[in-house]
Short mmCIF file of C-alpha atoms in Angstrom, two decimals:
data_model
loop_
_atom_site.label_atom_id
_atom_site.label_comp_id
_atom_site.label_asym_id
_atom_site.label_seq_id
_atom_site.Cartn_x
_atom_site.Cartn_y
_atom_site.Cartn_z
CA UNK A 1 0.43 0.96 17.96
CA UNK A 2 -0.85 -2.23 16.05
CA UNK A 3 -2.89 -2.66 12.89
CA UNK A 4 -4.99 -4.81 11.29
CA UNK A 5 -4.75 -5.76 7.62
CA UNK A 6 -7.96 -7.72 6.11
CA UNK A 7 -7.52 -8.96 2.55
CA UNK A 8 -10.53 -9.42 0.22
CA UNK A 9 -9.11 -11.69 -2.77
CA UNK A 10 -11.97 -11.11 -4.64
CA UNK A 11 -12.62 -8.56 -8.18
CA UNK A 12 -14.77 -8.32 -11.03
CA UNK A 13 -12.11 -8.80 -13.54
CA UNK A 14 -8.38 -8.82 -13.72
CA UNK A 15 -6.41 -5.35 -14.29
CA UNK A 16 -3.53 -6.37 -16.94
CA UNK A 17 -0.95 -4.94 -14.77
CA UNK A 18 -1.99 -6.33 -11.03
CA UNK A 19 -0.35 -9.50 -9.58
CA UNK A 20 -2.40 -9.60 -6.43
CA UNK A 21 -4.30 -12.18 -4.71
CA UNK A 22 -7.55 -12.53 -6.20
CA UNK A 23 -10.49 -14.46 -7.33
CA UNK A 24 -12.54 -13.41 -10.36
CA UNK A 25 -15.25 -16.03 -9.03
CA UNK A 26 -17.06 -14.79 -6.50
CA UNK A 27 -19.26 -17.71 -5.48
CA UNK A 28 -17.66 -18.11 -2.36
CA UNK A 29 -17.61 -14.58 -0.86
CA UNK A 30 -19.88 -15.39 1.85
CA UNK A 31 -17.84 -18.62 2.95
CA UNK A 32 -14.39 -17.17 2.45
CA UNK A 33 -16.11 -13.90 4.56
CA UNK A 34 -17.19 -17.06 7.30
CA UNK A 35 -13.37 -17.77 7.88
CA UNK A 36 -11.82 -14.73 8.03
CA UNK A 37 -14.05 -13.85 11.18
CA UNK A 38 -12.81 -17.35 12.06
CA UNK A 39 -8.87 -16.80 11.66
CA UNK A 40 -9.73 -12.77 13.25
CA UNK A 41 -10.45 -15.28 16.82
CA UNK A 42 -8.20 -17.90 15.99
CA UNK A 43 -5.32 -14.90 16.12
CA UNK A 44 -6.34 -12.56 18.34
CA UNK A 45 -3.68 -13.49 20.87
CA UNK A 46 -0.52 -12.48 18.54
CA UNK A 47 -0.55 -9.07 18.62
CA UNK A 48 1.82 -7.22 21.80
CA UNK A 49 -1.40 -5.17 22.38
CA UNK A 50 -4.79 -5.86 21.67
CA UNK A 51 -6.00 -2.13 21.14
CA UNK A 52 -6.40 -1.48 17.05
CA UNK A 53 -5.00 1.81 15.86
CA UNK A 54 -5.82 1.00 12.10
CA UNK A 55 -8.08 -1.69 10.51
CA UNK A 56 -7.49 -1.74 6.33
CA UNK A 57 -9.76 -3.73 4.43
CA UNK A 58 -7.18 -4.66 0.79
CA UNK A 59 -7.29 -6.68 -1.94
CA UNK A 60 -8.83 -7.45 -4.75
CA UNK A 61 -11.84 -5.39 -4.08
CA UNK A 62 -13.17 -5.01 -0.52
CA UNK A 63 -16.02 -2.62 -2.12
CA UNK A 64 -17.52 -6.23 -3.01
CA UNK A 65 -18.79 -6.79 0.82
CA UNK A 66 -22.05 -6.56 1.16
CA UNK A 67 -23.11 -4.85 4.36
CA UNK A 68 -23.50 -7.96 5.56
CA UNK A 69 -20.37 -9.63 5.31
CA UNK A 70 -18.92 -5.98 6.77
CA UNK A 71 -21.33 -6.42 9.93
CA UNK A 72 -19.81 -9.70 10.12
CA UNK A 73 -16.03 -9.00 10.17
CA UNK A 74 -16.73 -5.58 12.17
CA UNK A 75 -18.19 -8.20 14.75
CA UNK A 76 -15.79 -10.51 14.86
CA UNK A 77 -12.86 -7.85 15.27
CA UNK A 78 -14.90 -6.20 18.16
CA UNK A 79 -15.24 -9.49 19.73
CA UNK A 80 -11.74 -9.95 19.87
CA UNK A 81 -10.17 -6.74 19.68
CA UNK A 82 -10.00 -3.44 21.43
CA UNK A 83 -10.57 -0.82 18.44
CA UNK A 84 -9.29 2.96 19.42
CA UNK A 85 -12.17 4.83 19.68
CA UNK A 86 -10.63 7.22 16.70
CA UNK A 87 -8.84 4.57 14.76
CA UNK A 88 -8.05 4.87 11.26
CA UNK A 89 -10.69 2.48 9.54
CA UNK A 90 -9.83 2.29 5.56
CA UNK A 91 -11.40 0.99 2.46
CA UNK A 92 -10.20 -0.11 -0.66
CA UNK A 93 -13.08 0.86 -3.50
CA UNK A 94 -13.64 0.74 -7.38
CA UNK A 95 -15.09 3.82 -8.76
CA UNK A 96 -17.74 1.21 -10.28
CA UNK A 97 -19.04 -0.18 -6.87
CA UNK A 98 -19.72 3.31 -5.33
CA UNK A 99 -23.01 3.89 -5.90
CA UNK A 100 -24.99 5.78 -3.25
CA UNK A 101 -26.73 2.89 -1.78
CA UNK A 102 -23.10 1.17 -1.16
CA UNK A 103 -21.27 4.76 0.29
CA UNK A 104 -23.91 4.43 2.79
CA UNK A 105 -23.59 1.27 3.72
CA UNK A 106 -20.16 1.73 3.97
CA UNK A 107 -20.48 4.87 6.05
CA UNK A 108 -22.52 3.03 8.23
CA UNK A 109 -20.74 -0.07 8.79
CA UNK A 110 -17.84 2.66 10.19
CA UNK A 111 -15.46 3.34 7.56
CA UNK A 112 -14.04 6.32 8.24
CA UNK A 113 -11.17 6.28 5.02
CA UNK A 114 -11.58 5.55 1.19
CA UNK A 115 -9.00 4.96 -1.04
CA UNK A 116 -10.59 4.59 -4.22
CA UNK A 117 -8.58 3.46 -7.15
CA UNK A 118 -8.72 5.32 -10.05
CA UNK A 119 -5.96 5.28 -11.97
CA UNK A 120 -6.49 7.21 -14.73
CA UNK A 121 -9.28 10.06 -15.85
CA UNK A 122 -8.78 8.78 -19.28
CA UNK A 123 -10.48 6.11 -21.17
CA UNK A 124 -7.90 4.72 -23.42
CA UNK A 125 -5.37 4.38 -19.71
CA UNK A 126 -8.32 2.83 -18.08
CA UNK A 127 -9.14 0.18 -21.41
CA UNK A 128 -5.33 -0.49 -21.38
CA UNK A 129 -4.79 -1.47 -17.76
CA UNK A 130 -8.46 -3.48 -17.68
CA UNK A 131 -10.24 -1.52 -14.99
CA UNK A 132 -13.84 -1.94 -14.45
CA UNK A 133 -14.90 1.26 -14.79
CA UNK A 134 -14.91 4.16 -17.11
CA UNK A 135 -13.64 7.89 -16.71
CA UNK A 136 -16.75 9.11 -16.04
CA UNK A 137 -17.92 6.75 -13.46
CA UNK A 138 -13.99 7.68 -12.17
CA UNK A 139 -15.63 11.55 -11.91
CA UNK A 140 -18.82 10.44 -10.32
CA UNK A 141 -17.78 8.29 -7.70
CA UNK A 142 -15.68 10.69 -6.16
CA UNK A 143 -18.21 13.28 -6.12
CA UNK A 144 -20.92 10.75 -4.63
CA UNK A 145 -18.13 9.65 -2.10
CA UNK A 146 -17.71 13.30 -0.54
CA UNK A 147 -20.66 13.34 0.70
CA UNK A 148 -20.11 10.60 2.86
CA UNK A 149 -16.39 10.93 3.33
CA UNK A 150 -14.21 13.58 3.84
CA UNK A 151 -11.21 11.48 4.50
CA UNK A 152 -10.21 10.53 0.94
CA UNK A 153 -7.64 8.92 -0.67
CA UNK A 154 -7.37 8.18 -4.67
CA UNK A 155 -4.42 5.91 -6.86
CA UNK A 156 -3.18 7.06 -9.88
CA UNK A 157 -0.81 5.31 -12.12
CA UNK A 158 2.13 7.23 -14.32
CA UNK A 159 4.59 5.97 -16.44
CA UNK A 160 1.86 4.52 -18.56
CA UNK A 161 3.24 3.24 -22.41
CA UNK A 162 1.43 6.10 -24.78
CA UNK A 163 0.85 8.74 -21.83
CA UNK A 164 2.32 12.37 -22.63
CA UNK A 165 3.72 14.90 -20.28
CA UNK A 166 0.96 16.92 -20.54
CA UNK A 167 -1.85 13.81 -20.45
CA UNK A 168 -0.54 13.48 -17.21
CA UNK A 169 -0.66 16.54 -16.21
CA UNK A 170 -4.57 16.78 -17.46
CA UNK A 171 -4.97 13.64 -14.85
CA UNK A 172 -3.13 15.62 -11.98
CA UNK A 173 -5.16 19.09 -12.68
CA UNK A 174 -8.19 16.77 -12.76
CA UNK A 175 -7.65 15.14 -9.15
CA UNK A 176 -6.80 18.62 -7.54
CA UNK A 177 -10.12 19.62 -8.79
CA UNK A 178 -12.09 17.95 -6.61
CA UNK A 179 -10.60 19.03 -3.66
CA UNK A 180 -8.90 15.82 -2.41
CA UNK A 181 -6.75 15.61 0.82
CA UNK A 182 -4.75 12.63 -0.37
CA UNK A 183 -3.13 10.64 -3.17
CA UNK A 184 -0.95 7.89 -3.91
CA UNK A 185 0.49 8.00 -7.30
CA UNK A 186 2.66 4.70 -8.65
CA UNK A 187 4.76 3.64 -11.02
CA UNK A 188 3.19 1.47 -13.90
CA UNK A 189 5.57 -2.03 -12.90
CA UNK A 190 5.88 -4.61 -15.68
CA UNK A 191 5.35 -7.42 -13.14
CA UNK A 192 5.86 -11.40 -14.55
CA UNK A 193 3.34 -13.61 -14.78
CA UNK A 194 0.80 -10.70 -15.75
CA UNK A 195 -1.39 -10.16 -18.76
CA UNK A 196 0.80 -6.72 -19.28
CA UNK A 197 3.78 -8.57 -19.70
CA UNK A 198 2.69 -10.57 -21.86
CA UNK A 199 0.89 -7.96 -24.65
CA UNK A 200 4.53 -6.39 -24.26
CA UNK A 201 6.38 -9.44 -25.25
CA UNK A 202 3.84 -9.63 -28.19
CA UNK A 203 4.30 -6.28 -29.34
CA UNK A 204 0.63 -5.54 -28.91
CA UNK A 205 1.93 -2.78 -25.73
CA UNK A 206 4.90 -0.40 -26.30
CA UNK A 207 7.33 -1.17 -23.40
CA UNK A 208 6.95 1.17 -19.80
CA UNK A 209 9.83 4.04 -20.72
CA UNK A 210 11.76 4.20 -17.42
CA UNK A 211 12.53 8.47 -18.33
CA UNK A 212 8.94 9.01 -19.17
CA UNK A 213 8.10 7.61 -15.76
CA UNK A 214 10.90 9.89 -14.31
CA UNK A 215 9.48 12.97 -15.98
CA UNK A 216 6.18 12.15 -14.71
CA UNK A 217 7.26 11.63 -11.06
CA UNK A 218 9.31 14.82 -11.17
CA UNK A 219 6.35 16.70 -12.96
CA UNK A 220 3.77 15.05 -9.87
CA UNK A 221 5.79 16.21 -7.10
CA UNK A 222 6.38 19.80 -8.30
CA UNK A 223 2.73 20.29 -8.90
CA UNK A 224 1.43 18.73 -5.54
CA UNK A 225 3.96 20.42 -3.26
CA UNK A 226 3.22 24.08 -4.90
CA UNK A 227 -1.14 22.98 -3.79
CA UNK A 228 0.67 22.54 0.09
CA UNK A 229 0.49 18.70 -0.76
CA UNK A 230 3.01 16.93 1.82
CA UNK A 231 5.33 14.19 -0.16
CA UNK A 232 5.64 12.19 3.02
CA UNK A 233 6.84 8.87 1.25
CA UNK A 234 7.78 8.01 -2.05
CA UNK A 235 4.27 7.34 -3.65
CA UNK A 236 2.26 9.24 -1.12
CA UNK A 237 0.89 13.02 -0.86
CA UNK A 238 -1.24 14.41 1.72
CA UNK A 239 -2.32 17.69 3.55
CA UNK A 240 -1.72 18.14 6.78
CA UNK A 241 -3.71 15.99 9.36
CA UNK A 242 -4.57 13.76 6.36
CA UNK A 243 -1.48 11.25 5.93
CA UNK A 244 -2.47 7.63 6.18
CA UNK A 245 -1.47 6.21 9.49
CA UNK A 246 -2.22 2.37 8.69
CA UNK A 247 0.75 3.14 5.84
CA UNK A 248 2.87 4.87 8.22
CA UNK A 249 2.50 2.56 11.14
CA UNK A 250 3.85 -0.12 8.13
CA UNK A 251 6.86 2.22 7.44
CA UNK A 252 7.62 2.72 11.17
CA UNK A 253 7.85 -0.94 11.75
CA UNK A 254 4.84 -0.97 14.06
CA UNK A 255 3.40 -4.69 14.01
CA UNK A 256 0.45 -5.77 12.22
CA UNK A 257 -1.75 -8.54 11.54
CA UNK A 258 -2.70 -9.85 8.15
CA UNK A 259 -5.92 -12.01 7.79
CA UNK A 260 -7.02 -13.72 4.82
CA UNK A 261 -5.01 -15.53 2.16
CA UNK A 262 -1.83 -14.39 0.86
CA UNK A 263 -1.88 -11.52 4.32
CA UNK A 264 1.59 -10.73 5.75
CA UNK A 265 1.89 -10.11 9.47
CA UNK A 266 4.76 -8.45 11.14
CA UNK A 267 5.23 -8.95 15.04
CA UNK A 268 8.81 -7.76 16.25
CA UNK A 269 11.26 -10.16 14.98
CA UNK A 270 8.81 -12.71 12.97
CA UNK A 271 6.96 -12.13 9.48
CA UNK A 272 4.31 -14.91 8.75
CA UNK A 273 2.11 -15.02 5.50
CA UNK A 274 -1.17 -17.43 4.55
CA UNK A 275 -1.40 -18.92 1.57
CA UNK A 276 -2.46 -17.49 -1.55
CA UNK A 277 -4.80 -20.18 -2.45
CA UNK A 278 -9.09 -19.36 -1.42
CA UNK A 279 -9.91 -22.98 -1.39
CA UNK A 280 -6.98 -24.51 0.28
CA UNK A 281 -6.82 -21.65 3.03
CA UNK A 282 -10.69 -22.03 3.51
CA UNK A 283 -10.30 -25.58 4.33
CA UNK A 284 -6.99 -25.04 6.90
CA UNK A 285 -9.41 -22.33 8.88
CA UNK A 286 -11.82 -25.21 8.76
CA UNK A 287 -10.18 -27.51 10.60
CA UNK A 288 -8.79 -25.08 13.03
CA UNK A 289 -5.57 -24.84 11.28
CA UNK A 290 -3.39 -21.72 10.13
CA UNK A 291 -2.86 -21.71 6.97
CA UNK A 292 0.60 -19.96 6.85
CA UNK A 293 4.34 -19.51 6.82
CA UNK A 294 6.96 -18.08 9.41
CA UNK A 295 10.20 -16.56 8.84
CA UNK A 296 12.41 -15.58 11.82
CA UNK A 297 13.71 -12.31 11.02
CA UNK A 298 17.49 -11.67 11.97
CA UNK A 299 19.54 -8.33 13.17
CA UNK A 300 20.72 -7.79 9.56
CA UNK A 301 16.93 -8.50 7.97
CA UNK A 302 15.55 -6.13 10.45
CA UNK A 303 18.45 -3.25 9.73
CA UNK A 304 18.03 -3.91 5.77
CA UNK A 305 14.27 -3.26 6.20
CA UNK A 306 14.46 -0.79 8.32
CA UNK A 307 16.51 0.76 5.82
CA UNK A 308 14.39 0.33 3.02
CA UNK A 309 11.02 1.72 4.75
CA UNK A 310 12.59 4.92 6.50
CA UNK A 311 14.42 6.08 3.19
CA UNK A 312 11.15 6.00 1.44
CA UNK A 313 9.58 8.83 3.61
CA UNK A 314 10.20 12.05 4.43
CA UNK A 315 11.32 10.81 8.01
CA UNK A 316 14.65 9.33 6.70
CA UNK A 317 16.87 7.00 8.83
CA UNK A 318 17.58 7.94 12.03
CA UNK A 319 21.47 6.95 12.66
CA UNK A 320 21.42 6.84 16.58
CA UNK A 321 17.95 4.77 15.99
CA UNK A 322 20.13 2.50 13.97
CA UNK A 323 22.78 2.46 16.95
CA UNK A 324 20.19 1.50 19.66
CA UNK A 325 18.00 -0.83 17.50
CA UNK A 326 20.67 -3.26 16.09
CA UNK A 327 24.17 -2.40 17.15
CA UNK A 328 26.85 -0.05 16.58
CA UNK A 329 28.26 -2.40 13.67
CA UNK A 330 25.21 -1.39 11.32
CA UNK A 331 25.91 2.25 12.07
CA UNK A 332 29.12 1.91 11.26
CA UNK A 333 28.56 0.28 7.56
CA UNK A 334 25.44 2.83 7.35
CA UNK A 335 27.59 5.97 7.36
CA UNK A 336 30.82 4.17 5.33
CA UNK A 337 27.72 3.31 2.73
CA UNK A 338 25.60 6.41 3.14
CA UNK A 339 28.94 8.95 2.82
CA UNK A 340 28.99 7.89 -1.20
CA UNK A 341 25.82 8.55 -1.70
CA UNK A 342 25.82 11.79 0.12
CA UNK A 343 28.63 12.73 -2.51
CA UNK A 344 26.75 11.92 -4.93
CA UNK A 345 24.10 14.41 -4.04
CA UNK A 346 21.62 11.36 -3.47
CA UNK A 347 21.58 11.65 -0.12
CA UNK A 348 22.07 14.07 2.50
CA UNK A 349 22.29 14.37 6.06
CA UNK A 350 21.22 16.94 8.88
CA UNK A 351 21.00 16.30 13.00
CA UNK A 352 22.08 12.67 12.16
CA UNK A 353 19.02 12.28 9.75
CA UNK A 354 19.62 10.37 6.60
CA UNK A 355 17.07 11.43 3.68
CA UNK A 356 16.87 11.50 -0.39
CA UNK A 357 17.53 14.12 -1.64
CA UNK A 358 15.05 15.91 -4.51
CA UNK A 359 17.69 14.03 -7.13
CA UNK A 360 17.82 10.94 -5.73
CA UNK A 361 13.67 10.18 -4.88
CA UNK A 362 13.02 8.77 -8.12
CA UNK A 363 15.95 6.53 -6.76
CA UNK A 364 14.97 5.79 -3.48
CA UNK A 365 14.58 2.21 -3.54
CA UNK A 366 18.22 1.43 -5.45
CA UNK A 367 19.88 3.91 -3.19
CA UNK A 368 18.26 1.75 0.09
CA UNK A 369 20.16 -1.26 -1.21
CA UNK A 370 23.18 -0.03 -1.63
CA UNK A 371 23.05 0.84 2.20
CA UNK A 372 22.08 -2.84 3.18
CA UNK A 373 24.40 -5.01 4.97
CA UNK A 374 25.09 -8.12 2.58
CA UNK A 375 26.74 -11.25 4.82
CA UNK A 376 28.87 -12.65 1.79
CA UNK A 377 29.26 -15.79 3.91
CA UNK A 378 25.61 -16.92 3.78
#
């Protein structure tokens, strides 16, 4: 199975909170769009198999393409790829670019998945965070998109500074109303460097209230599972037939290639990553040249991650997996690490199947570490 990431680093303005790779300038769409086609043939050669099992447009704001630019990059990856004839084809979107015109366009260009990002039902969430849109065009875009899409995804954010328990359940209630088959619900992160940070160092933002964002997660997960809502992986929730299989081939360690600046790719025992700069990565494609970085991954990288992905999903780590795939060592310092957390009532195992437990999800990603193998002598 192999996938294909394409990042758009281009939006309309810049959500407080969002430390992605993007452009607010959008002058250069069409060029940037030129040499992504451009790196799509340039790499076509470094994935094991050249069938696609999942193409996901990112960003910034794919929902910017024209239809166009999407004939273009559907082009190039036919030209150079074998796309399943059922593959997963997915969409970022802001509730603000889905008018009718554009959910036919992309209908027709053959997106088959949106995963629009709302956020928040609420105004003052949406005002606080920057978004582009408003709650109602949140309402309306959905609505509009169902009847073009029935494979849906939307983002909501919890933990936000000011949000009740019962504000988010209004926001929960509100997405289960329309009949969704998936959602991906995060964390509000204080990341540096963003505007977010920065209003809370001022005083202007109340600070994120780790509890709060506990209660919320705890509150989210009850709700969903009692609508038949799978919780597959720590920020995900689908029904049946309906998880995203881009995300899981990600989790699964399945390789991928990113194209575009600031993409990752992941082939076996190499990550590589382009730079995060639209002018500089413009002119490397250009010339011919990739614009990007390569680290050799080794055993203990590969265990650590593994680690990290697998707790994060309902799936759970696998310890004869972790026997055949890097050596009986790591299975070894799994179980001596993984028996304290199991105590602890973090963890728990069943037919040598590592998962969280319902106490430890909101810990998922602390409780991963403290399984890792750490080489003190490096």
């Amino acid at each position: 199975m192999s996938s294909l990431y394409i990042h758009i680093p281009f939006c309309k303005q810049a959500c407080h909170y969002c430390d992605f790779h993007f452009s607010t300038s959008i002058k250069k769409k069409g060029e940037l769009v030129a040499m992504l086609c451009e790196e799509i043939r340039l790499r076509k050669n470094e994935l094991p198999g050249k069938e696609l099992d999942t193409i996901y447009f990112g960003g910034g704001t794919p929902s910017l393409l024209s239809s166009e630019e999407l004939k273009m990059i559907f082009d190039a990856v036919n030209a150079n790829f074998k796309v399943r004839k059922d593959a997963e084809i997915t969409l970022e979107a802001n509730p603000d670019d889905l008018s009718l015109e554009n959910l036919k366009t992309l209908k027709n260009a053959g997106i088959n998945r949106l995963s629009i990002g709302v956020q928040s039902f609420f105004e003052e969430d949406l005002q606080l965070m920057n978004r582009a849109h408003n709650a109602t065009e949140a309402m309306e875009s959905i609505q509009m998109a169902k009847q073009f899409f029935e494979n849906i995804s939307i983002d909501l954010i919890y933990g936000i500074p000011g949000m009740s328990n019962e504000r988010w359940k209004t926001n929960i209630e509100t997405a289960l109303s329309l009949g969704l088959p998936h959602f991906s619900c995060y964390a509000l992160t204080i990341e540096p460097n963003t505007a977010l940070k920065k209003m809370i160092e001022k005083g202007k933002v109340k600070p994120v209230d780790d509890e709060a964002a506990r209660e919320h997660f705890d509150i989210l997960t009850k709700i969903l599972k009692a609508k038949g809502f799978t919780h597959y992986e720590f920020s995900n929730y689908g029904k049946p037939g309906y998880f995203s299989e881009n995300n899981t081939a990600y989790w699964f360690g399945k390789p991928y290639l990113g194209i575009g600046p600031s993409a990752h790719s992941y082939v076996g025992e190499n990550r590589k990553w382009n730079i995060n700069n639209n002018t500089l990565y413009m002119k490397s494609i250009e010339k011919g040249e990739l614009p990007l970085e390569k680290e050799e991954l080794s055993t203990t990288d590969r265990y650590n991650e593994y680690v990290m992905t697998r707790l994060r999903t309902m799936w759970g780590v696998d310890i004869e997996e972790v026997e055949e795939r890097f050596g009986n060592f790591y299975k070894t310092h799994l179980l001596n690490e993984a028996s304290k957390e199991v105590e602890l009532d973090l963890l728990e195992q069943k037919a040598g199947i590592l998962t969280v437990t319902q106490k430890g999800k909101f810990l998922s990603d602390g409780i991963a570490s403290n399984l890792f193998f750490i080489n003190e002598d490096l």
